[in-house]
Short mmCIF file of C-alpha atoms in Angstrom, two decimals:
data_model
loop_
_atom_site.label_atom_id
_atom_site.label_comp_id
_atom_site.label_asym_id
_atom_site.label_seq_id
_atom_site.Cartn_x
_atom_site.Cartn_y
_atom_site.Cartn_z
CA MET F 101 -2.58 -1.32 39.45
CA LEU F 102 -2.36 -2.39 35.47
CA SER F 103 -4.06 -5.40 34.78
CA ALA F 104 -0.90 -8.11 33.82
CA TRP F 105 -2.65 -8.77 30.35
CA LEU F 106 -2.71 -5.48 29.17
CA LEU F 107 -0.17 -4.41 26.64
CA PRO F 108 2.12 -1.59 25.97
CA GLU F 109 0.40 1.23 23.82
CA HIS F 110 0.68 0.51 20.12
CA ILE F 111 1.24 -3.44 20.47
CA ALA F 112 -1.27 -5.79 19.98
CA ASP F 113 -1.46 -9.46 19.64
CA VAL F 114 -2.53 -11.32 15.74
CA LEU F 115 -5.32 -13.20 16.77
CA PRO F 116 -6.43 -16.29 14.16
CA ALA F 117 -8.36 -14.74 11.65
CA ASP F 118 -5.77 -12.03 11.02
CA ALA F 119 -2.91 -14.24 11.70
CA ARG F 120 -3.91 -16.66 9.01
CA ARG F 121 -4.08 -13.23 6.60
CA ILE F 122 -1.23 -12.32 7.11
CA GLU F 123 0.92 -15.71 6.95
CA GLU F 124 -0.80 -16.60 3.57
CA LEU F 125 -0.17 -12.87 2.49
CA ARG F 126 3.94 -13.54 3.46
CA ARG F 127 4.11 -16.38 1.63
CA ARG F 128 2.81 -14.81 -1.49
CA LEU F 129 4.99 -12.33 -0.96
CA LEU F 130 7.97 -14.33 -0.41
CA ASP F 131 7.33 -16.17 -3.54
CA ARG F 132 7.22 -13.53 -6.03
CA ALA F 133 10.25 -12.28 -4.28
CA ARG F 134 11.99 -15.86 -4.92
CA GLY F 135 10.33 -15.51 -8.63
CA TYR F 136 12.57 -12.76 -9.31
CA GLY F 137 15.85 -14.88 -7.89
CA PHE F 138 16.17 -12.65 -4.14
CA GLU F 139 17.28 -14.33 -1.47
CA LEU F 140 15.54 -14.83 2.17
CA VAL F 141 17.54 -13.71 4.53
CA MET F 142 16.59 -13.88 8.32
CA PRO F 143 18.64 -10.92 10.21
CA PRO F 144 18.99 -10.88 13.92
CA LEU F 145 16.25 -8.88 16.12
CA LEU F 146 18.56 -7.68 18.08
CA GLU F 147 22.47 -6.30 17.52
CA HIS F 148 24.84 -3.94 18.92
CA LEU F 149 23.61 -0.12 18.87
CA GLU F 150 26.83 0.47 16.67
CA SER F 151 26.47 -1.89 13.76
CA LEU F 152 22.10 -0.78 13.49
CA LEU F 153 22.86 2.88 13.61
CA SER F 154 26.30 3.46 12.17
CA GLY F 155 25.77 5.08 8.08
CA THR F 156 22.57 5.95 6.90
CA GLY F 157 21.01 4.23 9.90
CA ARG F 158 21.77 7.07 12.02
CA GLU F 159 18.46 8.56 11.41
CA LEU F 160 16.62 5.45 12.68
CA ASP F 161 18.16 6.58 16.32
CA LEU F 162 14.91 8.15 18.00
CA LYS F 163 13.06 5.22 16.99
CA THR F 164 15.45 2.37 18.19
CA PHE F 165 14.71 0.88 21.71
CA LYS F 166 17.90 0.40 23.58
CA LEU F 167 18.60 -2.27 26.27
CA VAL F 168 22.54 -3.45 27.72
CA ASP F 169 23.56 -6.84 27.06
CA GLN F 170 23.65 -8.42 30.31
CA LEU F 171 26.57 -11.20 28.84
CA SER F 172 29.11 -8.53 27.55
CA GLY F 173 27.80 -5.23 28.87
CA ARG F 174 27.45 -3.30 25.49
CA THR F 175 24.59 -1.52 24.13
CA LEU F 176 22.32 -3.54 22.03
CA GLY F 177 19.41 -2.22 19.77
CA LEU F 178 16.15 -3.69 18.79
CA ARG F 179 15.84 -3.41 15.10
CA ALA F 180 13.75 -0.72 13.47
CA ASP F 181 14.55 -1.48 9.74
CA THR F 182 16.59 -4.48 8.40
CA THR F 183 18.05 -2.33 5.46
CA PRO F 184 21.16 -1.90 7.04
CA GLN F 185 21.66 -5.49 7.88
CA ALA F 186 21.11 -6.76 4.63
CA ALA F 187 23.50 -4.63 4.06
CA ARG F 188 26.01 -6.09 6.34
CA ILE F 189 24.98 -9.30 5.37
CA ASP F 190 26.31 -8.00 1.93
CA ALA F 191 29.52 -6.73 2.94
CA HIS F 192 30.55 -9.29 5.41
CA LEU F 193 28.96 -12.58 5.08
CA LEU F 194 28.18 -12.91 1.87
CA ASN F 195 30.54 -11.16 0.48
CA ARG F 196 30.11 -11.67 -3.42
CA GLU F 197 31.63 -9.96 -6.84
CA GLY F 198 28.56 -9.48 -8.69
CA VAL F 199 24.86 -9.29 -8.02
CA THR F 200 22.90 -10.44 -4.94
CA ARG F 201 19.16 -10.18 -4.62
CA LEU F 202 17.99 -10.16 -0.76
CA CYS F 203 14.45 -10.38 0.67
CA TYR F 204 13.31 -10.31 4.42
CA CYS F 205 10.32 -10.56 6.53
CA GLY F 206 10.20 -10.18 10.03
CA PRO F 207 9.31 -7.93 13.21
CA VAL F 208 10.62 -4.55 13.74
CA LEU F 209 9.97 -2.37 16.24
CA HIS F 210 9.85 1.44 16.94
CA THR F 211 9.92 3.37 20.05
CA ARG F 212 7.03 6.05 18.66
CA PRO F 213 4.54 5.09 16.28
CA SER F 214 4.34 6.88 13.11
CA GLY F 215 0.23 7.84 13.24
CA LEU F 216 -1.78 8.22 15.44
CA ASN F 217 -3.37 4.37 14.64
CA ALA F 218 -0.22 2.80 13.84
CA THR F 219 1.70 -0.09 15.53
CA ARG F 220 4.87 0.44 16.45
CA GLU F 221 5.79 -3.51 15.88
CA PRO F 222 5.00 -3.71 12.02
CA LEU F 223 5.94 -6.59 9.89
CA GLN F 224 8.94 -5.48 7.70
CA PHE F 225 8.53 -7.67 3.84
CA GLY F 226 11.21 -5.49 2.29
CA ALA F 227 14.03 -6.99 -0.66
CA GLU F 228 17.54 -5.35 -1.95
CA ILE F 229 19.35 -5.48 -4.92
CA PHE F 230 23.93 -4.81 -4.15
CA GLY F 231 26.07 -4.55 -6.58
CA HIS F 232 24.42 -2.75 -9.75
CA GLY F 233 24.38 0.89 -9.98
CA GLY F 234 22.01 0.97 -13.55
CA LEU F 235 18.93 2.03 -13.93
CA GLU F 236 17.84 -1.78 -14.46
CA ALA F 237 17.87 -2.60 -10.65
CA ASP F 238 15.80 0.42 -9.74
CA LEU F 239 12.96 -0.47 -12.06
CA GLU F 240 13.63 -4.38 -11.05
CA VAL F 241 12.69 -3.30 -7.66
CA ALA F 242 10.21 -0.93 -8.74
CA GLU F 243 8.12 -4.04 -10.48
CA LEU F 244 8.83 -6.10 -7.96
CA ALA F 245 6.99 -3.64 -4.72
CA LEU F 246 4.00 -3.32 -7.03
CA ASP F 247 3.81 -7.18 -8.01
CA CYS F 248 3.75 -7.83 -4.09
CA LEU F 249 0.67 -5.57 -3.74
CA HIS F 250 -0.92 -6.85 -6.92
CA ALA F 251 -0.32 -10.33 -4.93
CA ALA F 252 -2.23 -8.53 -2.01
CA ARG F 253 -5.21 -8.25 -4.59
CA LEU F 254 -4.66 -4.20 -4.22
CA SER F 255 -5.75 -2.53 -7.70
CA ASP F 256 -6.01 1.21 -8.30
CA LEU F 257 -2.17 1.94 -7.29
CA THR F 258 -0.29 4.84 -8.04
CA ILE F 259 3.50 5.45 -7.79
CA ASP F 260 4.99 8.49 -7.05
CA LEU F 261 8.84 9.01 -8.24
CA ALA F 262 11.12 11.33 -7.06
CA ASP F 263 14.91 11.25 -6.61
CA ALA F 264 17.53 13.15 -4.41
CA ARG F 265 19.65 14.02 -6.66
CA VAL F 266 17.33 17.36 -7.86
CA LEU F 267 17.44 19.02 -4.73
CA ARG F 268 21.43 18.82 -4.37
CA GLY F 269 21.57 20.01 -7.77
CA VAL F 270 19.24 23.14 -6.66
CA LEU F 271 21.41 23.63 -3.85
CA ALA F 272 24.89 22.48 -5.45
CA GLY F 273 27.05 25.53 -5.09
CA ALA F 274 24.93 27.32 -2.14
CA PRO F 275 26.15 28.09 1.57
CA VAL F 276 23.71 25.51 3.61
CA ASP F 277 25.17 23.88 6.28
CA ALA F 278 23.39 20.83 7.96
CA SER F 279 20.97 22.37 10.43
CA ARG F 280 19.46 24.59 7.61
CA LEU F 281 19.44 21.60 5.12
CA GLN F 282 17.53 20.22 7.39
CA ASP F 283 14.84 22.87 7.70
CA VAL F 284 15.17 23.18 4.10
CA VAL F 285 13.78 19.64 3.26
CA ALA F 286 10.62 19.80 6.25
CA ALA F 287 9.72 23.09 4.94
CA LEU F 288 9.76 21.23 1.47
CA SER F 289 8.27 18.06 2.35
CA GLU F 290 5.69 20.25 4.33
CA LYS F 291 5.03 22.29 1.10
CA ASP F 292 5.52 25.39 3.45
CA ALA F 293 5.69 28.36 0.97
CA SER F 294 6.72 30.78 3.90
CA ALA F 295 9.31 28.69 6.05
CA LEU F 296 11.35 28.17 2.63
CA GLU F 297 11.20 31.60 1.89
CA ALA F 298 12.71 32.44 4.90
CA LEU F 299 15.71 29.71 4.62
CA ALA F 300 16.49 31.07 0.79
CA VAL F 301 17.52 34.49 2.15
CA GLY F 302 20.74 35.03 1.35
CA LEU F 303 21.11 32.10 -1.08
CA PRO F 304 21.95 33.08 -4.61
CA ASP F 305 19.14 33.81 -7.17
CA GLU F 306 19.30 30.48 -8.87
CA THR F 307 19.27 28.37 -5.64
CA ARG F 308 16.28 30.41 -4.33
CA HIS F 309 14.28 30.41 -7.59
CA GLY F 310 14.88 26.63 -8.38
CA LEU F 311 13.76 26.14 -4.31
CA ARG F 312 10.18 27.99 -5.12
CA ALA F 313 9.88 25.98 -8.34
CA LEU F 314 9.97 22.36 -6.57
CA LEU F 315 7.20 23.44 -4.27
CA ARG F 316 5.09 23.47 -7.95
CA LEU F 317 6.65 20.82 -9.02
CA TYR F 318 4.09 17.50 -8.14
CA GLY F 319 1.46 15.78 -10.64
CA GLY F 320 2.01 14.04 -13.85
CA ASP F 321 4.26 14.49 -16.67
CA GLU F 322 3.73 18.18 -16.96
CA VAL F 323 5.85 18.34 -14.34
CA LEU F 324 9.20 17.06 -16.06
CA ALA F 325 8.69 19.43 -19.03
CA ALA F 326 8.23 22.14 -16.00
CA ALA F 327 11.12 21.31 -14.36
CA ARG F 328 13.33 21.57 -17.30
CA SER F 329 12.72 24.66 -17.90
CA GLU F 330 12.21 26.27 -13.74
CA LEU F 331 15.04 24.41 -12.31
CA PRO F 332 18.72 25.08 -12.78
CA GLN F 333 20.65 24.44 -15.56
CA ARG F 334 22.93 21.37 -13.80
CA SER F 335 24.09 18.34 -14.80
CA LEU F 336 22.50 16.41 -11.57
CA ILE F 337 18.82 17.76 -12.31
CA THR F 338 18.97 16.68 -16.24
CA ALA F 339 20.30 13.10 -15.74
CA ALA F 340 17.57 12.87 -12.54
CA ILE F 341 14.92 13.82 -14.57
CA GLU F 342 16.23 11.96 -17.85
CA GLN F 343 15.53 9.12 -14.93
CA LEU F 344 12.15 9.39 -14.11
CA GLU F 345 11.32 9.80 -17.75
CA TRP F 346 13.14 6.23 -18.71
CA THR F 347 11.60 4.91 -15.45
CA ALA F 348 8.17 5.78 -15.71
CA ARG F 349 8.16 4.60 -19.55
CA HIS F 350 8.84 1.26 -18.47
CA LEU F 351 6.36 1.19 -15.38
CA ARG F 352 3.95 1.57 -17.96
CA ALA F 353 4.69 -0.67 -20.26
CA ALA F 354 4.80 -2.97 -17.92
CA PHE F 355 1.67 -2.23 -15.77
CA PRO F 356 -0.44 -0.37 -18.14
CA GLY F 357 -3.33 0.23 -15.78
CA LEU F 358 -0.55 2.12 -13.02
CA ALA F 359 -0.90 5.81 -12.56
CA ILE F 360 2.21 7.48 -11.97
CA GLY F 361 3.20 10.67 -10.84
CA PHE F 362 6.06 12.78 -10.22
CA ASP F 363 6.65 14.77 -6.75
CA LEU F 364 9.88 16.57 -6.85
CA SER F 365 9.51 18.04 -3.68
CA ASP F 366 9.14 15.00 -1.72
CA MET F 367 11.72 14.54 1.01
CA SER F 368 10.87 11.35 3.18
CA GLY F 369 14.15 10.26 3.36
CA TYR F 370 16.01 12.47 1.81
CA ALA F 371 19.03 11.94 4.00
CA TYR F 372 18.66 8.03 3.24
CA TYR F 373 18.34 8.52 -0.61
CA SER F 374 20.85 8.69 -3.09
CA GLY F 375 18.86 8.57 -6.47
CA LEU F 376 15.60 7.84 -7.52
CA ARG F 377 13.24 7.00 -4.99
CA PHE F 378 9.48 5.71 -4.85
CA ALA F 379 6.28 5.16 -3.37
CA VAL F 380 2.95 3.44 -4.31
CA TYR F 381 -0.35 4.51 -2.53
CA GLY F 382 -3.39 2.55 -3.01
CA ALA F 383 -7.19 4.13 -3.71
CA GLY F 384 -8.06 6.25 -0.89
CA SER F 385 -5.04 5.97 1.22
CA ALA F 386 -3.20 8.51 2.59
CA ASP F 387 -0.29 6.36 3.61
CA ALA F 388 2.20 4.83 1.41
CA LEU F 389 1.80 0.97 0.99
CA ALA F 390 5.38 0.34 -0.23
CA ARG F 391 8.36 3.08 -0.18
CA GLY F 392 11.94 2.55 -1.87
CA GLY F 393 14.53 3.66 -4.14
CA ARG F 394 18.23 3.86 -4.60
CA TYR F 395 20.50 4.29 -1.41
CA ASP F 396 24.40 3.78 -2.42
CA GLU F 397 25.83 4.58 0.71
CA VAL F 398 24.34 2.26 2.98
CA GLY F 399 26.83 -0.19 2.36
CA ALA F 400 30.21 2.10 3.10
CA VAL F 401 30.29 2.00 6.99
CA PHE F 402 30.54 -1.80 6.72
CA GLY F 403 33.69 -1.25 4.17
CA ARG F 404 32.05 -2.14 1.07
CA ASN F 405 30.29 0.78 -0.20
CA ARG F 406 28.53 -1.14 -2.70
CA PRO F 407 25.65 0.19 -5.50
CA ALA F 408 21.67 -0.72 -3.83
CA VAL F 409 18.34 -0.12 -4.06
CA GLY F 410 15.20 -1.72 -2.10
CA PHE F 411 11.66 -1.11 -0.56
CA SER F 412 9.91 -2.14 2.03
CA LEU F 413 6.45 -2.69 3.29
CA ASP F 414 4.61 -2.95 6.37
CA LEU F 415 3.00 -6.79 6.10
CA LYS F 416 0.83 -5.96 8.77
CA ALA F 417 -0.69 -2.64 7.71
CA LEU F 418 -0.89 -4.01 4.40
CA ALA F 419 -2.77 -7.07 5.18
CA ASP F 420 -5.52 -5.34 6.75
CA LEU F 421 -5.90 -3.16 3.46
CA ALA F 422 -6.08 -6.60 1.11
CA PRO F 423 -9.72 -7.94 0.26
CA ALA F 424 -10.86 -10.10 2.65
CA VAL F 425 -10.43 -14.19 2.50
CA GLY F 426 -13.69 -16.02 3.22
CA ALA F 427 -13.01 -19.09 6.17
CA GLY F 428 -10.87 -21.67 4.83
CA ARG F 429 -12.20 -24.93 3.46
CA ALA F 430 -11.91 -27.74 6.08
CA ILE F 431 -12.82 -31.64 6.90
CA ARG F 432 -14.68 -32.76 10.35
CA ALA F 433 -14.27 -35.99 11.73
CA PRO F 434 -14.47 -38.07 14.63
CA TRP F 435 -12.03 -38.69 17.37
CA GLY F 436 -11.31 -42.25 17.80
CA ASP F 437 -8.70 -44.91 18.22
CA ASP F 438 -9.84 -47.02 15.19
CA ALA F 439 -6.88 -47.79 13.42
CA ALA F 440 -8.53 -47.12 10.11
CA LEU F 441 -10.38 -44.00 10.98
CA ARG F 442 -6.49 -42.56 12.26
CA ALA F 443 -4.99 -43.46 8.97
CA ALA F 444 -7.41 -41.95 6.69
CA VAL F 445 -6.90 -38.72 8.57
CA ARG F 446 -3.06 -38.73 7.95
CA ARG F 447 -3.88 -39.71 4.71
CA LEU F 448 -5.32 -36.97 4.37
CA ARG F 449 -3.43 -33.99 6.26
CA GLU F 450 -0.68 -35.57 3.85
CA ALA F 451 -2.50 -34.45 0.94
CA GLY F 452 -3.13 -31.56 2.66
CA GLU F 453 -6.38 -31.11 4.05
CA THR F 454 -7.26 -29.72 7.08
CA VAL F 455 -8.56 -32.47 9.08
CA ILE F 456 -9.92 -31.09 12.43
CA ALA F 457 -11.26 -33.91 14.92
CA ALA F 458 -13.81 -33.47 17.08
CA LEU F 459 -12.45 -34.24 20.64
CA PRO F 460 -14.73 -36.47 22.96
CA GLY F 461 -16.93 -33.88 24.51
CA HIS F 462 -16.70 -31.08 22.45
CA GLU F 463 -18.72 -29.19 19.41
CA VAL F 464 -16.20 -28.60 16.82
CA GLU F 465 -14.91 -25.15 16.76
CA THR F 466 -15.51 -24.07 13.07
CA GLN F 467 -14.77 -19.75 13.41
CA ALA F 468 -12.08 -20.01 10.84
CA PHE F 469 -12.73 -22.94 8.57
CA GLU F 470 -15.77 -23.71 7.00
CA CYS F 471 -15.99 -27.69 6.97
CA ASP F 472 -17.38 -28.66 4.12
CA ARG F 473 -17.01 -32.33 4.12
CA GLU F 474 -16.84 -34.74 6.64
CA LEU F 475 -15.33 -38.48 6.97
CA VAL F 476 -17.98 -40.61 8.03
CA LEU F 477 -18.06 -43.96 8.11
CA LEU F 478 -19.61 -46.09 4.54
CA ASP F 479 -19.68 -49.40 4.37
CA GLY F 480 -17.26 -50.61 6.61
CA GLN F 481 -15.01 -47.65 5.09
CA TRP F 482 -13.81 -44.12 6.14
CA GLN F 483 -15.33 -41.92 3.27
CA LEU F 484 -16.09 -37.59 2.61
CA ARG F 485 -19.40 -36.62 2.16
CA ALA F 486 -20.00 -33.52 1.49
CA CYS F 487 -21.53 -31.80 4.85
#
């Protein structure tokens, strides 16, 4: 018999020190987003399944927990990603004509972990811009993602840029059905040359050559020059390369120490993204700290096919990588029913101080706090002094 206190696999409690670090980071990131003009929304954790999985959300089907609503008998889902919910809010609840900037921070649930040590309950922070199809919005989202990682005190960042239109341009006019396309995307993602060669059998020579070239097109600025000479001369590919160059130039100007790479065979989220996309990595991190890009079809199923671009990250994972913070500063105070003492404690707390009262018969617990001052009675007055 399992113990009642055991949690499901890849689900864990967040204990005080970690919870404080996550919460402080959450506030910093929300403040950064607000500085860009993003408005906070709080979508529900539970929705009708068809709303969560409609349109571009269908790829989340295997990640989504499903249950039956006891009130309506309809199938509900526990969200695995907040982006479709933000699109629904933009399309139906706000329904604005101009640009809408939305941000959010809340838990999502996954049926399976993304890695061996990953949680199935990430705390997803994200930001979305709806209503502007120009590169200015793509750049703003990438800059906010980088600013959020800097707010977590992370340095030595690398951003990898890619574009979903490159593969679409390579495959344009080729007889590739949905199943074959899925296999091609997987082979490119895994950089599996032999699998890609087998999948390219029967395709036009120009398409086969372009697919082979994609496997080699990752690295620095030389990638874009090579892409111009090795990929098919098609307007979709040319536009993607020019926009990658434009974005990289502006990111270098805004973040002089930022390392920028290009990986034109990066197919993560290929079915989801419609244009430029990016992934940000930290020093020594194998997994991306943040991912984002353009997904203009996200709102189509809600009846409002607006341009959309955004990014998201797992705040729990980010907090684990952020530099540790010391114990919070606090004031130790005795417990008592003296009116002047209680008034002094209230004043200090209203001023933003942490005041820990020693409950009768107990030592003050200071594991998460460093009591560097104490409230003492001196000359008939309650005063602070250094511990």
